Coordinates of C-alpha atoms in Angstrom, one line a residue:
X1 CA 57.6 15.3 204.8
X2 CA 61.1 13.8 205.5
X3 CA 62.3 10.5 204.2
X4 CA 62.6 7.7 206.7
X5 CA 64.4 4.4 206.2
X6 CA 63.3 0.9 207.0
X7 CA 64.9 0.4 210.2
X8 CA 63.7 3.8 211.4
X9 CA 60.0 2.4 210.3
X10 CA 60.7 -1.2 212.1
X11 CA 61.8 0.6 215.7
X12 CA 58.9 3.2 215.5
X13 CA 56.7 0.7 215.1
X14 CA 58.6 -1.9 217.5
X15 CA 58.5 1.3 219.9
X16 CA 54.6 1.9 219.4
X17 CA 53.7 -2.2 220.4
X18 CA 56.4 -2.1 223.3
X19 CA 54.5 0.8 224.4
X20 CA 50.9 -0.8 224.5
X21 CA 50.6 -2.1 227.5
X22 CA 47.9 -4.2 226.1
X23 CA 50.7 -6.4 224.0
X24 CA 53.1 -6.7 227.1
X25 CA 52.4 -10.1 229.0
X26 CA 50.1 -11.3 227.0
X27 CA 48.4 -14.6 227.3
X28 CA 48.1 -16.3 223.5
X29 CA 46.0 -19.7 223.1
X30 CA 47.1 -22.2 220.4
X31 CA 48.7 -24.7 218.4
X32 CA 52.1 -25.0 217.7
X33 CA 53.5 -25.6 214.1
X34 CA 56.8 -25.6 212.1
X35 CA 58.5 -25.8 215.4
X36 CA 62.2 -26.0 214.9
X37 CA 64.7 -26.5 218.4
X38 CA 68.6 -25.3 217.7
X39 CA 70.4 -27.4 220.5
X40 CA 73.5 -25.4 219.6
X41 CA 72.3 -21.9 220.9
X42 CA 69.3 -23.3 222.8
X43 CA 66.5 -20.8 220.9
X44 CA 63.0 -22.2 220.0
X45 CA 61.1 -20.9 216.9
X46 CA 57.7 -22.2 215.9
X47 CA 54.4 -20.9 214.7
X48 CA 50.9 -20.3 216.9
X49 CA 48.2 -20.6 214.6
X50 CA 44.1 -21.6 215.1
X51 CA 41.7 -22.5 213.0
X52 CA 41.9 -18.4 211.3
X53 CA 45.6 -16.9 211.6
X54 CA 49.0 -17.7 212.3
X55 CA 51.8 -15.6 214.2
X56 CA 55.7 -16.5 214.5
X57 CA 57.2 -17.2 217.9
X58 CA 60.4 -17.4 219.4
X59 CA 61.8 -19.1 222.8
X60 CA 64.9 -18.0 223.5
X61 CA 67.0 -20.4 225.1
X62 CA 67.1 -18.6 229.2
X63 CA 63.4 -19.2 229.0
X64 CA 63.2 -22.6 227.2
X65 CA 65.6 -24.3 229.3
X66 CA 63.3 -23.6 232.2
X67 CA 60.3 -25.4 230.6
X68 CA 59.5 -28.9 232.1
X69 CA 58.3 -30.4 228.8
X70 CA 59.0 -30.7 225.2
X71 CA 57.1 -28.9 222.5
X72 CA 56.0 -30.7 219.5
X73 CA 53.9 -30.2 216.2
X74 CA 49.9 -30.1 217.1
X75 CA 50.6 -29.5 220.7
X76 CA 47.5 -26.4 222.1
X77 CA 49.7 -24.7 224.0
X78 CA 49.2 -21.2 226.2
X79 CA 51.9 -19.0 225.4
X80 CA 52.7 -15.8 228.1
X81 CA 54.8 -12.8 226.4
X82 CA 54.5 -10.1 224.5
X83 CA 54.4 -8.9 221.2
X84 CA 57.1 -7.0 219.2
X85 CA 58.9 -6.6 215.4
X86 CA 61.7 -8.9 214.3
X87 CA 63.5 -5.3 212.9
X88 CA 65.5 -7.0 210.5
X89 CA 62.4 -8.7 208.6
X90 CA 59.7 -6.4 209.4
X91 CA 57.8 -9.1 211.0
X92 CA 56.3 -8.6 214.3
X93 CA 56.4 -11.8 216.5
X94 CA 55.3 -13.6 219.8
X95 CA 58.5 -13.2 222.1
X96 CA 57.3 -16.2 224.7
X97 CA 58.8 -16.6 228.2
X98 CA 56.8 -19.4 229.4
X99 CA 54.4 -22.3 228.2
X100 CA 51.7 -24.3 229.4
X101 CA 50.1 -26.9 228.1
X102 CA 46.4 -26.5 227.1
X103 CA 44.1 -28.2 229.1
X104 CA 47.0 -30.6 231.1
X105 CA 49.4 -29.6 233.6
X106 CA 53.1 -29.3 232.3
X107 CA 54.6 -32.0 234.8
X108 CA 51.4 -34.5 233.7
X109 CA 53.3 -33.7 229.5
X110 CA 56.5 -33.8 230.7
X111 CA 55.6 -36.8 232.3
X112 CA 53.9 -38.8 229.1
X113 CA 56.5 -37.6 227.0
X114 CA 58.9 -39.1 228.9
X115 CA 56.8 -42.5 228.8
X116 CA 56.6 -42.2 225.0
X117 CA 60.2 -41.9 224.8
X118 CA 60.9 -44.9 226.9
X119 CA 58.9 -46.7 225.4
X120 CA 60.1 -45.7 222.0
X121 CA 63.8 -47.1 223.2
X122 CA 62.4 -50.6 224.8
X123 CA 62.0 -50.1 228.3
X124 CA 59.0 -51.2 228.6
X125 CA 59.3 -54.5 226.3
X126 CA 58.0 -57.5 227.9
X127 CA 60.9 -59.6 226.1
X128 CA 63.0 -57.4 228.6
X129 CA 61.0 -58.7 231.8
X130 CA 63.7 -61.3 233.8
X131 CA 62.0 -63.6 235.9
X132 CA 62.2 -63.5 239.7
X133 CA 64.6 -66.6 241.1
X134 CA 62.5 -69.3 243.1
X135 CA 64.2 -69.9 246.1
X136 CA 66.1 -66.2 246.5
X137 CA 69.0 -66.0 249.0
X138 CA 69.5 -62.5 249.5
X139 CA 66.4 -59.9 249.0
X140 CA 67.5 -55.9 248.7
X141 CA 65.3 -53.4 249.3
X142 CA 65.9 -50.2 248.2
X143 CA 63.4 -47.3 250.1
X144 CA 64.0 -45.2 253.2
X145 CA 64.9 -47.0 256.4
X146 CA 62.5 -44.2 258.5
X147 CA 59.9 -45.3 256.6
X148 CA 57.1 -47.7 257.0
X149 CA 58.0 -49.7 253.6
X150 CA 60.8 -51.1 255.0
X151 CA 59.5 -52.6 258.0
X152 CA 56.6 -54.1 256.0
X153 CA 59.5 -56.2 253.8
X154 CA 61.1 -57.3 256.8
X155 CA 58.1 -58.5 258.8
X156 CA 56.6 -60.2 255.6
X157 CA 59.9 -61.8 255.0
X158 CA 60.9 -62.8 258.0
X159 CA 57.6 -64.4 258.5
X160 CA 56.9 -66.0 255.4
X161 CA 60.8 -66.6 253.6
X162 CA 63.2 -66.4 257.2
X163 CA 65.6 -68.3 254.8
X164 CA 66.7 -65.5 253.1
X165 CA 69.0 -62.4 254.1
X166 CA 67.6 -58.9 253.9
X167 CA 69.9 -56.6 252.6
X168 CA 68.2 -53.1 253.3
X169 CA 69.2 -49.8 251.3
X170 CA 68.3 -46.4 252.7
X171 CA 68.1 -44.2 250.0
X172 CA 65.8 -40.2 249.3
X173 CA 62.3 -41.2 248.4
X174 CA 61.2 -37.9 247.8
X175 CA 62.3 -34.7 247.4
X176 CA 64.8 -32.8 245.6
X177 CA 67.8 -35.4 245.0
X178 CA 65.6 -38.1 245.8
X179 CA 66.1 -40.4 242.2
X180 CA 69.6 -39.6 242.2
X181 CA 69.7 -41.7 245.6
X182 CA 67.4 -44.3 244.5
X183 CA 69.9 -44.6 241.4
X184 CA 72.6 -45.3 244.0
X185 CA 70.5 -47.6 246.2
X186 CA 69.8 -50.2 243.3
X187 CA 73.9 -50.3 242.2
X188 CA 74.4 -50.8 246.0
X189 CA 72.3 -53.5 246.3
X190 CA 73.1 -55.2 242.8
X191 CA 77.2 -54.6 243.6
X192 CA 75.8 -56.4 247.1
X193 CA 75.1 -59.8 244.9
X194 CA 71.1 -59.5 246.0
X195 CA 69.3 -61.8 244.0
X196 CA 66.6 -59.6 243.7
X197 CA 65.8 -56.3 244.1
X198 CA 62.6 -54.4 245.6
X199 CA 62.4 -51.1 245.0
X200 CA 59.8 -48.5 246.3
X201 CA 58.2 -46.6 248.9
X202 CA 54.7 -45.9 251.0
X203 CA 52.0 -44.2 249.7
X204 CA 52.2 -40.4 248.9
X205 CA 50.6 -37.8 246.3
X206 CA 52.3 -37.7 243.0
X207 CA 54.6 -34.9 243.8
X208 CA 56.0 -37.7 246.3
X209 CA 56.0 -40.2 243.8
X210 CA 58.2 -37.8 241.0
X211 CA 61.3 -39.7 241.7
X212 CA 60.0 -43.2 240.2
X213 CA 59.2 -41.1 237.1
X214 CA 62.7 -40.1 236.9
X215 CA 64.1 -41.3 233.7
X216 CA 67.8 -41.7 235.7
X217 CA 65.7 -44.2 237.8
X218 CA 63.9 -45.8 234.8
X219 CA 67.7 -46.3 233.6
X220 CA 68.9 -47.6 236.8
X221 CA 66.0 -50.5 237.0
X222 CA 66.5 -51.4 233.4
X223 CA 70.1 -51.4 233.2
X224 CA 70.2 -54.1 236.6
X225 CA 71.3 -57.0 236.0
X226 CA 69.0 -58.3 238.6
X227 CA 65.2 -58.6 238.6
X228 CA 63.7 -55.4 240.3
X229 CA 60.3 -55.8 241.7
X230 CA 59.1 -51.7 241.6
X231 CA 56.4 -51.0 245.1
X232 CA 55.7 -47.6 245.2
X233 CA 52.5 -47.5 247.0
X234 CA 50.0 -46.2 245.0
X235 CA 47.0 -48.2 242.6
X236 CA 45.5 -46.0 241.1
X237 CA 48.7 -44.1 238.7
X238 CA 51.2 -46.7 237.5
X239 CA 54.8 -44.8 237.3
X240 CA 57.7 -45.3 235.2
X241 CA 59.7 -47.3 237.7
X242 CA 56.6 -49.5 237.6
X243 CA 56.5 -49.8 233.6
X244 CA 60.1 -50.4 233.7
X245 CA 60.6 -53.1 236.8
X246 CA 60.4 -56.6 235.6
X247 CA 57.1 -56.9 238.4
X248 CA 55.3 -54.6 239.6
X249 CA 53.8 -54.7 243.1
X250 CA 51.1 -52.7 245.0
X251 CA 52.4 -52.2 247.9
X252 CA 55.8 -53.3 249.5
X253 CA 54.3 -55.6 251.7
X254 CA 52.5 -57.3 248.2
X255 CA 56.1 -57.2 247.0
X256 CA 57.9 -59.2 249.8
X257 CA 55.4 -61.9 249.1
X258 CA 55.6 -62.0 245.2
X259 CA 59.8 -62.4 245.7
X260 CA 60.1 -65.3 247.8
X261 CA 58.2 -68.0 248.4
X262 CA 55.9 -69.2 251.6
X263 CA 58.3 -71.4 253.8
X264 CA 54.9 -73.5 254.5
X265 CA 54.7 -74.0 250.8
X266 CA 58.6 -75.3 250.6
X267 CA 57.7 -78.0 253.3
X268 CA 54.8 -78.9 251.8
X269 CA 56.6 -79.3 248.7
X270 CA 59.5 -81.2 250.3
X271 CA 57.6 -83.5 252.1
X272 CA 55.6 -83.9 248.7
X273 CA 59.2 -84.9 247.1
X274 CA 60.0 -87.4 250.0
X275 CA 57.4 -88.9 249.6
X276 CA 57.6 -89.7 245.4
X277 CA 61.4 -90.3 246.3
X278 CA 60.6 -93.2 248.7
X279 CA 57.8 -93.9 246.5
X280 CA 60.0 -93.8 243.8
X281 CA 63.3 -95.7 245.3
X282 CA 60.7 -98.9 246.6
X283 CA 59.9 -99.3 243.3
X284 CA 63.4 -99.7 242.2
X285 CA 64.4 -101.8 244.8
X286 CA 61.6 -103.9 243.8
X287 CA 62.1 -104.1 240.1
X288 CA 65.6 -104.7 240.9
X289 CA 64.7 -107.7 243.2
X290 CA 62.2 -108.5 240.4
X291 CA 65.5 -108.9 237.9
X292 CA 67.6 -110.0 240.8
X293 CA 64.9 -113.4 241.0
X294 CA 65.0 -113.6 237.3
X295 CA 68.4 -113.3 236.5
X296 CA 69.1 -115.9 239.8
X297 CA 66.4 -118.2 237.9
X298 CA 68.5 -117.9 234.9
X299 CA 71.7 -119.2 236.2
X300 CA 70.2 -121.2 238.1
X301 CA 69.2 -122.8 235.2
X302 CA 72.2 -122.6 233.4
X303 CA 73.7 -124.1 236.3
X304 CA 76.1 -127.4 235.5
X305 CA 74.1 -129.3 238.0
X306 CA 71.0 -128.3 237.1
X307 CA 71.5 -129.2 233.3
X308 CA 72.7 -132.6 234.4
X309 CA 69.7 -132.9 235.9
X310 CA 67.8 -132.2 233.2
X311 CA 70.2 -134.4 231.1
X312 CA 69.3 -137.1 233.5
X313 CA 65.4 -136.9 233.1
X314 CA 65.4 -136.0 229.4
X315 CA 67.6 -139.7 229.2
X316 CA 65.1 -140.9 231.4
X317 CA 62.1 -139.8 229.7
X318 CA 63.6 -141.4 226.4
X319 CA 64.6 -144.7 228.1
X320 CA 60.8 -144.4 229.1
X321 CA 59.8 -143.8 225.4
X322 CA 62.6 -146.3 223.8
X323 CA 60.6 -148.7 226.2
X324 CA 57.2 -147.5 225.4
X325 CA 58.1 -148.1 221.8
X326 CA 59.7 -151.3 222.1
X327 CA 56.8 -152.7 223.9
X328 CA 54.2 -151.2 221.2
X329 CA 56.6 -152.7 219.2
X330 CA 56.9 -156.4 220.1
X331 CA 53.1 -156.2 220.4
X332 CA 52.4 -155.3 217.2
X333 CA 55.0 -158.5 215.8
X334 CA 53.1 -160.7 218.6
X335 CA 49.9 -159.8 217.3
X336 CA 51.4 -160.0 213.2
X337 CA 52.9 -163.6 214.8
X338 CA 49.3 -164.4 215.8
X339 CA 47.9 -163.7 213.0
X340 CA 50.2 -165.8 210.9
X341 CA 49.9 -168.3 212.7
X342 CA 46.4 -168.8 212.8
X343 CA 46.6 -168.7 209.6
X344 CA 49.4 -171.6 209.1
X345 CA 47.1 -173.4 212.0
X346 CA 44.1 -173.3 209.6
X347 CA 46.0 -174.4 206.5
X348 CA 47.9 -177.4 208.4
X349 CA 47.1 -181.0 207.7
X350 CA 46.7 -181.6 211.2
X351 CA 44.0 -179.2 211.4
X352 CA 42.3 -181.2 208.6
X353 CA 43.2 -184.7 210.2
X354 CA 41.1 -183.2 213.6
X355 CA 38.4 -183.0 211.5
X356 CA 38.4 -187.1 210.9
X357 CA 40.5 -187.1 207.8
X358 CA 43.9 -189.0 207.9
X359 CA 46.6 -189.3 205.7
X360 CA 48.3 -192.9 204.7
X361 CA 52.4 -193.1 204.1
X362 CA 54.0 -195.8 201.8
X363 CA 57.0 -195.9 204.1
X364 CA 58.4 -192.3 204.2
X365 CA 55.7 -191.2 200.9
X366 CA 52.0 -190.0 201.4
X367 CA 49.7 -191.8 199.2
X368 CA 47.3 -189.7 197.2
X369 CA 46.4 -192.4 194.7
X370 CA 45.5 -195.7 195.2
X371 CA 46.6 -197.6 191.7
X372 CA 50.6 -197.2 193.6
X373 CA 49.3 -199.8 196.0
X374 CA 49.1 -203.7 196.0
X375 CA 47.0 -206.0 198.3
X376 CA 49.1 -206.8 201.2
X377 CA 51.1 -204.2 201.3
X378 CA 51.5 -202.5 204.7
X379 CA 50.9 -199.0 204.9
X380 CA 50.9 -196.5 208.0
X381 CA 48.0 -194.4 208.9
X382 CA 48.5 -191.3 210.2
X383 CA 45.4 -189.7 212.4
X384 CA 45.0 -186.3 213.9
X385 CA 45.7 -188.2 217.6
X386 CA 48.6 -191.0 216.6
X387 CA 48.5 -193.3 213.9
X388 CA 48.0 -197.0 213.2
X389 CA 49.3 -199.7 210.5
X390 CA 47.5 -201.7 208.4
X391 CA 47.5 -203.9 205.4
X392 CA 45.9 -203.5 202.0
X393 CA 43.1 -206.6 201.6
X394 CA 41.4 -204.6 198.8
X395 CA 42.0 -202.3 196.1
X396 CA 39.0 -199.9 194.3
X397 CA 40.0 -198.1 191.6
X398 CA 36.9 -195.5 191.5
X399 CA 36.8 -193.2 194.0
X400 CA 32.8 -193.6 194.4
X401 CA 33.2 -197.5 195.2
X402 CA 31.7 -198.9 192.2

């Protein structure tokens, strides 16, 4: 038996696997592991394994750069190729030329794997959402100008927001090329100073739609410095352009109304203003003329004439009360006088003398005692009416007579 080396034994047995047909073009079901991408040369390696076994895989890079989705770890995959020996390491392997994804299609992965990376880098962040000016004065619209889309904006804008200029874009909707053109339609219309943007198209089946799932267009929306409003007519799939747009709309008809307002509403609102603002500007005039009176009373007040006025009545009213007083005053030393003399009037000897008593003088001196008289003297009695002389025929000592 000759001796054989290892190589010899690695192509005879890479010769006897490329030789069965039954490992040429294979179909081989499962999930990838260890997967490993060298951006440098472009080759993918990874492992297929089940829930059993295991084999080695390689990718190389004419047929990976054809594949419309990234692998990753866990991913079930369905691999076509065939089956032949790595001759430096003995090792047969799975030499792939094409993918599927198990159980999706490979645009529906490409497509969530996009989203997830997207999202990953914050287009989708609400904090990022701008909101939409209130009275816009230009409105761009950036969808084909063959198309239906546009002629909805224009009728819905010219109807409901004819204040406003319409600054339409034609740009690829669909199609190979087609986000590359929607890309330039959104710079067009920003560079044009819209104040915001709708961008978007009729209804159509996904494979219409692919260009708002373009991550150049997802770019393009995000990096406006405008709002964007994305309408791509469909409700039931929301695309990228619509995660990424600061509003989405339904339809482009539902987007000219969300980006301007109803011109019915502005009137309503003006004449809503007018109305608080002559509301308002009466009832300033009003307190003013309120403060105008007040401030007039004031000085009027203040006024040299009018304080000699009150000068002259406040004099008045105290002459009034210096009289008042002087009155109560004279009354009271009446009344005091009164008083007095009553009581003088009921101590005089006169008042005794009306009462039948009557006092006798000794020339100028009253006598009180009868022993300072003499018989024959003349004496002068004194009466309360006038008074008489007479002359002494008798004198009794004791008062009693005896």
């Amino acid at each position: 038996m000759p001796v054989i080396t290892v190589t010899q034994i690695n192509r005879y047995i890479g010769s006897v696997l490329k030789g069965d047909r039954r490992l040429q073009g294979i179909m081989v079901k499962g999930e990838i592991s260890n997967f490993v991408h060298y951006y440098k040369s472009g080759h993918m390696y990874f492992t297929l394994k089940d829930s059993e076994s295991s084999v080695k895989a390689v990718m190389f890079s004419s047929a990976a750069s054809r594949l419309k989705f990234s692998l990753e770890d866990g991913m079930s995959v369905v691999c076509m190729g065939s089956i032949n020996v790595y001759e430096r390491d003995g090792q047969y392997q799975l030499y792939v030329n094409d993918i599927i994804p198990d159980g999706a299609g490979a645009e529906s992965v490409k497509l969530e794997q996009l989203k997830k990376k997207l999202a990953k880098d914050g287009l989708f962040d609400t904090a990022h959402k701008r909101p939409l000016p209130l009275m816009p004065k230009k409105i761009g619209a950036v969808t084909s100008l063959r198309g239906a889309a546009v002629r909805d904006i224009i009728n819905v804008l010219s109807r409901r927001y004819p204040l406003c200029e319409i600054y339409a874009v034609d740009a690829q909707v669909q199609g190979e090329g087609a986000s590359d053109s929607v890309c330039r339609g959104i710079m067009r219309a920003e560079l044009a100073g819209c104040d915001v943007i709708i961008v978007g198209r009729g209804g159509g089946s996904s494979e219409d739609l692919s260009a708002f799932n373009a991550e150049n267009v997802a770019y393009a929306i995000y990096n406006c410095k405008v709002p964007v409003i994305s309408a791509v007519g469909h409700e039931t799939d929301i695309s990228i352009a619509d995660l990424v747009a600061d509003l989405r709309a339904p339809t482009p008809s539902a987007a000219a109304e969300l980006s301007a307002p109803d011109i019915n509403t502005i009137y309503e609102r003006l004449d809503s203003l007018e109305r608080r603002a002559r509301t308002g500007v009466s009832a300033v005039f009003d307190r003013a003329s309120d403060r105008f009176t007040a401030v007039k009373s004031r000085l009027a007040a203040q006024s040299p004439e009018n304080r000699l006025k009150l000068a002259d009545e406040r004099i008045d009213s105290l002459g009034k009360r210096c009289t008042a007083a002087y009155e109560r005053y004279t009354d009271r030393l009446f009344s005091q006088l009164c008083e007095k003399a009553a009581k003088l009037d009921s101590l005089s000897p006169l008042k005794v003398l009306s009462r039948g008593y009557s006092l006798v003088y000794s020339g100028e001196k009253l006598v009180s005692d009868s022993t300072v008289l003499s018989e024959g003297d003349t004496v002068s009695i004194r009466f309360g009416n006038g008074q008489a002389e007479a002359e002494i025929k008798k004198i009794n000592g004791d008062i009693n007579g005896r």
